[in-house]
CSV table of C-alpha atoms in Angstrom, one decimal:
chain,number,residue,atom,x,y,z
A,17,UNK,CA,36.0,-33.3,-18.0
A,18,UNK,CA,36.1,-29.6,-16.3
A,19,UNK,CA,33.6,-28.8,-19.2
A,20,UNK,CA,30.9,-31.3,-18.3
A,21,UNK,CA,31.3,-30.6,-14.4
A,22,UNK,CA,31.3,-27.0,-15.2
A,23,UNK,CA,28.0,-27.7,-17.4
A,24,UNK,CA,26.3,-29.6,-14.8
A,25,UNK,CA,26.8,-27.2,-12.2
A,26,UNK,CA,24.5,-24.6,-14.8
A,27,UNK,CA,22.0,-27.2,-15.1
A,28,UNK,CA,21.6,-27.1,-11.5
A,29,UNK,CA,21.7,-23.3,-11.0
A,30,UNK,CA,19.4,-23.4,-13.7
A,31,UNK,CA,17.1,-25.3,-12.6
A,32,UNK,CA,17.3,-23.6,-8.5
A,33,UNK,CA,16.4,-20.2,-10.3
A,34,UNK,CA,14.0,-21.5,-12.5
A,35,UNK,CA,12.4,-22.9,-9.0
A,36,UNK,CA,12.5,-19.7,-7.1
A,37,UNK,CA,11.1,-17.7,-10.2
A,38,UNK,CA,8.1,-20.2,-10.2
A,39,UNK,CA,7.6,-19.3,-6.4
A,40,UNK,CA,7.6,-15.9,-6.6
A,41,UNK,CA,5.0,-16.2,-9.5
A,42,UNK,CA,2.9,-18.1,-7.0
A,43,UNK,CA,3.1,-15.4,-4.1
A,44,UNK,CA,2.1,-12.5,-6.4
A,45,UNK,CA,-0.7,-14.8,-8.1
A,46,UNK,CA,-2.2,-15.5,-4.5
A,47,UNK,CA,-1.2,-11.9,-3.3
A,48,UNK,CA,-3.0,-10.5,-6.9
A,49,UNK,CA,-5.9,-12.8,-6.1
A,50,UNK,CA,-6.5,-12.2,-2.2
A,51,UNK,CA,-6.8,-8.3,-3.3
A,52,UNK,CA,-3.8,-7.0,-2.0
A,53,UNK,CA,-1.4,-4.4,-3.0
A,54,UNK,CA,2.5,-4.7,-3.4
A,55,UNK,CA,2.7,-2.2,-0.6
A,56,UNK,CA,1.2,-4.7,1.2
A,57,UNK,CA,3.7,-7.3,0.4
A,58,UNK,CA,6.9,-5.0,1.3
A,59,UNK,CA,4.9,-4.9,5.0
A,60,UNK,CA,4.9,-8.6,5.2
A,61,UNK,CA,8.1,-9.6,3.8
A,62,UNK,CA,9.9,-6.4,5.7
A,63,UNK,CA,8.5,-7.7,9.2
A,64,UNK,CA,9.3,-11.2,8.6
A,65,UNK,CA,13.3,-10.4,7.6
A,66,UNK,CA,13.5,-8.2,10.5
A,67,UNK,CA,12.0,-10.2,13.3
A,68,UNK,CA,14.2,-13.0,12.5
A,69,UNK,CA,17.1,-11.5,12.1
A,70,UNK,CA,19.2,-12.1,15.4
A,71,UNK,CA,21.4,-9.3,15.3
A,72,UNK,CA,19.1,-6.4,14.6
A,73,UNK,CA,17.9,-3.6,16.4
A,74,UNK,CA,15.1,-5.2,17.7
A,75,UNK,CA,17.1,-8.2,19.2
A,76,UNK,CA,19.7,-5.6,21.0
A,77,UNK,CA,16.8,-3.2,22.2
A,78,UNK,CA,15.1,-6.0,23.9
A,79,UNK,CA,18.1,-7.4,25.2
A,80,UNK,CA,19.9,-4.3,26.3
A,81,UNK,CA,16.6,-2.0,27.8
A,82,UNK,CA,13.9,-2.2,30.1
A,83,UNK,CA,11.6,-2.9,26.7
A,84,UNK,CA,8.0,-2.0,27.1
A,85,UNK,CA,5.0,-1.2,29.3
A,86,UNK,CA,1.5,-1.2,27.7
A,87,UNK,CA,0.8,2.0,26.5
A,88,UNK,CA,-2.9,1.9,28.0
A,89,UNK,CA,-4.6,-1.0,29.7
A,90,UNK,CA,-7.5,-2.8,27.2
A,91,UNK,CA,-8.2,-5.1,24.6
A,92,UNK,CA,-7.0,-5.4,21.0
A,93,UNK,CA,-9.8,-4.9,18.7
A,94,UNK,CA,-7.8,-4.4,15.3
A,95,UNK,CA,-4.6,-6.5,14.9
A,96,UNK,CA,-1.7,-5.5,13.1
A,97,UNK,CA,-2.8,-7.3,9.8
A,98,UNK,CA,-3.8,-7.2,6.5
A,99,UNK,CA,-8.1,-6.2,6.9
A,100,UNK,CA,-11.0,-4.4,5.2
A,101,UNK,CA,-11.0,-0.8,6.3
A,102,UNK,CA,-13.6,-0.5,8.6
A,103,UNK,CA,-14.7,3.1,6.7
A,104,UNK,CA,-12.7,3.1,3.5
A,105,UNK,CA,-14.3,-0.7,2.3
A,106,UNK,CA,-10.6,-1.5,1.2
A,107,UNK,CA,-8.3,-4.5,1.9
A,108,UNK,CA,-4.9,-2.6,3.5
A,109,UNK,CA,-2.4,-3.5,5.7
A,110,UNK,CA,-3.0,-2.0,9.6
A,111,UNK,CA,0.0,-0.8,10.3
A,112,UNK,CA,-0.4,-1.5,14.4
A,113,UNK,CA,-3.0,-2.5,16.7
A,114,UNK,CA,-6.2,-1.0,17.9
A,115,UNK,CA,-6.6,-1.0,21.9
A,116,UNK,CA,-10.1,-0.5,22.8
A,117,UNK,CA,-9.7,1.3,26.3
A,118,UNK,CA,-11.5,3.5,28.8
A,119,UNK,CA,-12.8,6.8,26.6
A,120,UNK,CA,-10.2,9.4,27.6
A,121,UNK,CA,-8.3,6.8,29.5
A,122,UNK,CA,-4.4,8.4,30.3
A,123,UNK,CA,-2.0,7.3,27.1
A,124,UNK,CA,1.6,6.5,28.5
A,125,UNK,CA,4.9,6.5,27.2
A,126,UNK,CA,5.6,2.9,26.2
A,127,UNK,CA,9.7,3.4,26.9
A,128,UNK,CA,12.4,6.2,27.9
A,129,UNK,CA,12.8,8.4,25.1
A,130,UNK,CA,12.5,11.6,22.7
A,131,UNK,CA,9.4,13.1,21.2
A,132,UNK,CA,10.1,13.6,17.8
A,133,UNK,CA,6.9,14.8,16.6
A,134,UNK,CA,3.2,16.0,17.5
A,135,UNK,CA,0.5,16.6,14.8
A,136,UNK,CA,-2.7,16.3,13.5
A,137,UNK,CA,-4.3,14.4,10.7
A,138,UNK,CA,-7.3,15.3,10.3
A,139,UNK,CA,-8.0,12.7,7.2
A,140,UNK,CA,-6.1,9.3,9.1
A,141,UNK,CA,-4.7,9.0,12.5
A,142,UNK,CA,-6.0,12.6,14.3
A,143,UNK,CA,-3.8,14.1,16.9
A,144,UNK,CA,-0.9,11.9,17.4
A,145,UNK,CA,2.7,11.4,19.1
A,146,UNK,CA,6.0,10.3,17.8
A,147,UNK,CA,8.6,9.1,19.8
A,148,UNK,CA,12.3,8.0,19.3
A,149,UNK,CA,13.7,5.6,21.8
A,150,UNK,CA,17.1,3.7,21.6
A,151,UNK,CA,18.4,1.7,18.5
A,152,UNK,CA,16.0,4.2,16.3
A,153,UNK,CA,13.2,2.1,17.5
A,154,UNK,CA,9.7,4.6,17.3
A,155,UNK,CA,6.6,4.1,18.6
A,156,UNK,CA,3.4,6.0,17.5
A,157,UNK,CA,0.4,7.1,19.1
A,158,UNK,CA,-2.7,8.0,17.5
A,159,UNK,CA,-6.3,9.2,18.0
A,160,UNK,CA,-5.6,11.4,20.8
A,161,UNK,CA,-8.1,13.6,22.7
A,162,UNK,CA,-5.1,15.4,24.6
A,163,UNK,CA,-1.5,15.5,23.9
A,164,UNK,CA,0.3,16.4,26.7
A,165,UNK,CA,3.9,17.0,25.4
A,166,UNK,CA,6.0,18.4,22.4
A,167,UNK,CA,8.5,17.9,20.5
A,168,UNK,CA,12.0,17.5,21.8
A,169,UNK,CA,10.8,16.6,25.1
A,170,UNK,CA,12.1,14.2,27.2
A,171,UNK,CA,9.9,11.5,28.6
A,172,UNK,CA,10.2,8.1,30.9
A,173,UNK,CA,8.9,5.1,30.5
A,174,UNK,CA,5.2,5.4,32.2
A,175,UNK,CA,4.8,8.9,32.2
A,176,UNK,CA,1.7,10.5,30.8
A,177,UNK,CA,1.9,12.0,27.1
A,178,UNK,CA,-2.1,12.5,26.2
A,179,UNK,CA,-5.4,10.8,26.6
A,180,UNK,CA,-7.3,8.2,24.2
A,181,UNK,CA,-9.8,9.1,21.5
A,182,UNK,CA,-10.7,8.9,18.7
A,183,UNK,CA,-15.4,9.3,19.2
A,184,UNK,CA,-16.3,10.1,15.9
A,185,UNK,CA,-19.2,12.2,17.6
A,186,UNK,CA,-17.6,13.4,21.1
A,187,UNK,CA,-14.4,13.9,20.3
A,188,UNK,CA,-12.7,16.7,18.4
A,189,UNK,CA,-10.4,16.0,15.4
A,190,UNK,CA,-10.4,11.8,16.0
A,191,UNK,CA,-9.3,10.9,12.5
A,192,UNK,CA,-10.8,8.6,10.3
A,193,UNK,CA,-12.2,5.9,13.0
A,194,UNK,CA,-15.5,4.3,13.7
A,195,UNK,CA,-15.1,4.8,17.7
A,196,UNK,CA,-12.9,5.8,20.4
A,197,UNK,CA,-9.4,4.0,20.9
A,198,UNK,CA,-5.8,4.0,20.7
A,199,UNK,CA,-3.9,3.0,17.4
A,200,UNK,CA,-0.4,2.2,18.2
A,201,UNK,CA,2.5,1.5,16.1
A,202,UNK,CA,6.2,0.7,16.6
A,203,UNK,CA,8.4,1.7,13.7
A,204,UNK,CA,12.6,0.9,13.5
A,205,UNK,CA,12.9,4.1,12.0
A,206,UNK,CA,11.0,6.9,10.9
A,207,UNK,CA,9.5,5.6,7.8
A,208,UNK,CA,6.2,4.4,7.9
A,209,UNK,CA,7.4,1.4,5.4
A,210,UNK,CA,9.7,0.1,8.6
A,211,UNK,CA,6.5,-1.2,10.8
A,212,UNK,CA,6.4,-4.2,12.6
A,213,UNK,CA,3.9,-6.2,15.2
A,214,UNK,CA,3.3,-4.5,18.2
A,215,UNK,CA,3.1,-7.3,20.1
A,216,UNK,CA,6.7,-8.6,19.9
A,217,UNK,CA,7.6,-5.7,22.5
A,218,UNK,CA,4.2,-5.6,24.2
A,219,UNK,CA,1.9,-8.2,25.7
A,220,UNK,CA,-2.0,-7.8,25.3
């Protein structure tokens, strides 16, 4: 008797992972077909777990802080989404969102915090600004005319870090763009892998 209850409990796990292997055959067939890469999927899946996960970082920061101002005042004109690179011809994930805004309009420090890091890229994001605010949450700043701080400096929500960018033509060192504006990420650490939407700490 113990045998044949023991037996049909396989069956069923059998058949449950049998199930789930078929679905995750699916998502890489449509992910395969639609062009995209497996980066692309870590992005997706990655955002999804941590956005609904109640207890994370995200939840507390909101929760427990101020959260976040609008970095610049505008209109999003790239979403954080999978997309054809506007230069590139590619299908990638954008890794933030695109604010069209004022041509050297004054970039702001989205909440209290650290700057971790100051640089340019002359190839992808052109000058840009790092910085580390509480529960490891990072927020990144790029396409910059001006940056105004460095790193290890202390900055409040509001105050003024650099100034938007990005003119292919007019401005110096905008990165790889097609015209001015601000491309900002948050991050909920340092790696570029740990991305996620903008817009849950920021209204556009």
């Amino acid at each position: 008797m113990k045998r044949k209850k023991l037996n049909k409990k396989n069956r069923i796990l059998y058949k449950n992972l049998f199930f789930v292997f078929l679905n995750i055959i699916f998502v890489v067939i449509t992910v395969w077909s639609y062009g995209f890469k497996f980066q692309d999927m870590f992005y997706l899946f990655n955002n999804e777990f941590i956005v609904s996960d109640n207890d994370s970082k995200i939840t507390k920061y909101k929760k427990e802080t101020s959260g976040f101002i609008k970095p610049v005042e505008g209109t999003i004109t790239s979403p954080f989404s999978y997309r054809i690179h506007p230069i590139y011809k590619k299908k990638k994930m954008h890794t933030g969102i695109d604010i069209g805004a004022k041509w050297h309009d004054k970039i702001k420090a989205a909440a209290d915090g650290t700057i971790v890091e100051t640089g340019l890229d002359k190839g992808g994001y052109g000058n840009y600004i790092k910085i580390k605010h509480e529960y490891d949450i990072h927020t990144f700043y790029a396409h910059l005319s001006k940056v105004y701080v460095k790193k290890g400096q202390k900055v409040k929500q509001g105050d003024v870090i650099g100034r938007e960018g990005g003119d292919p033509v007019k401005d110096k060192n905008p990165g790889s763009t097609t015209g001015h504006h601000l491309h900002f990420e948050v991050r909920t650490s340092t790696d570029v892998k740990d991305v996620i939407n903008p817009l849950i700490f920021v209204d556009y």
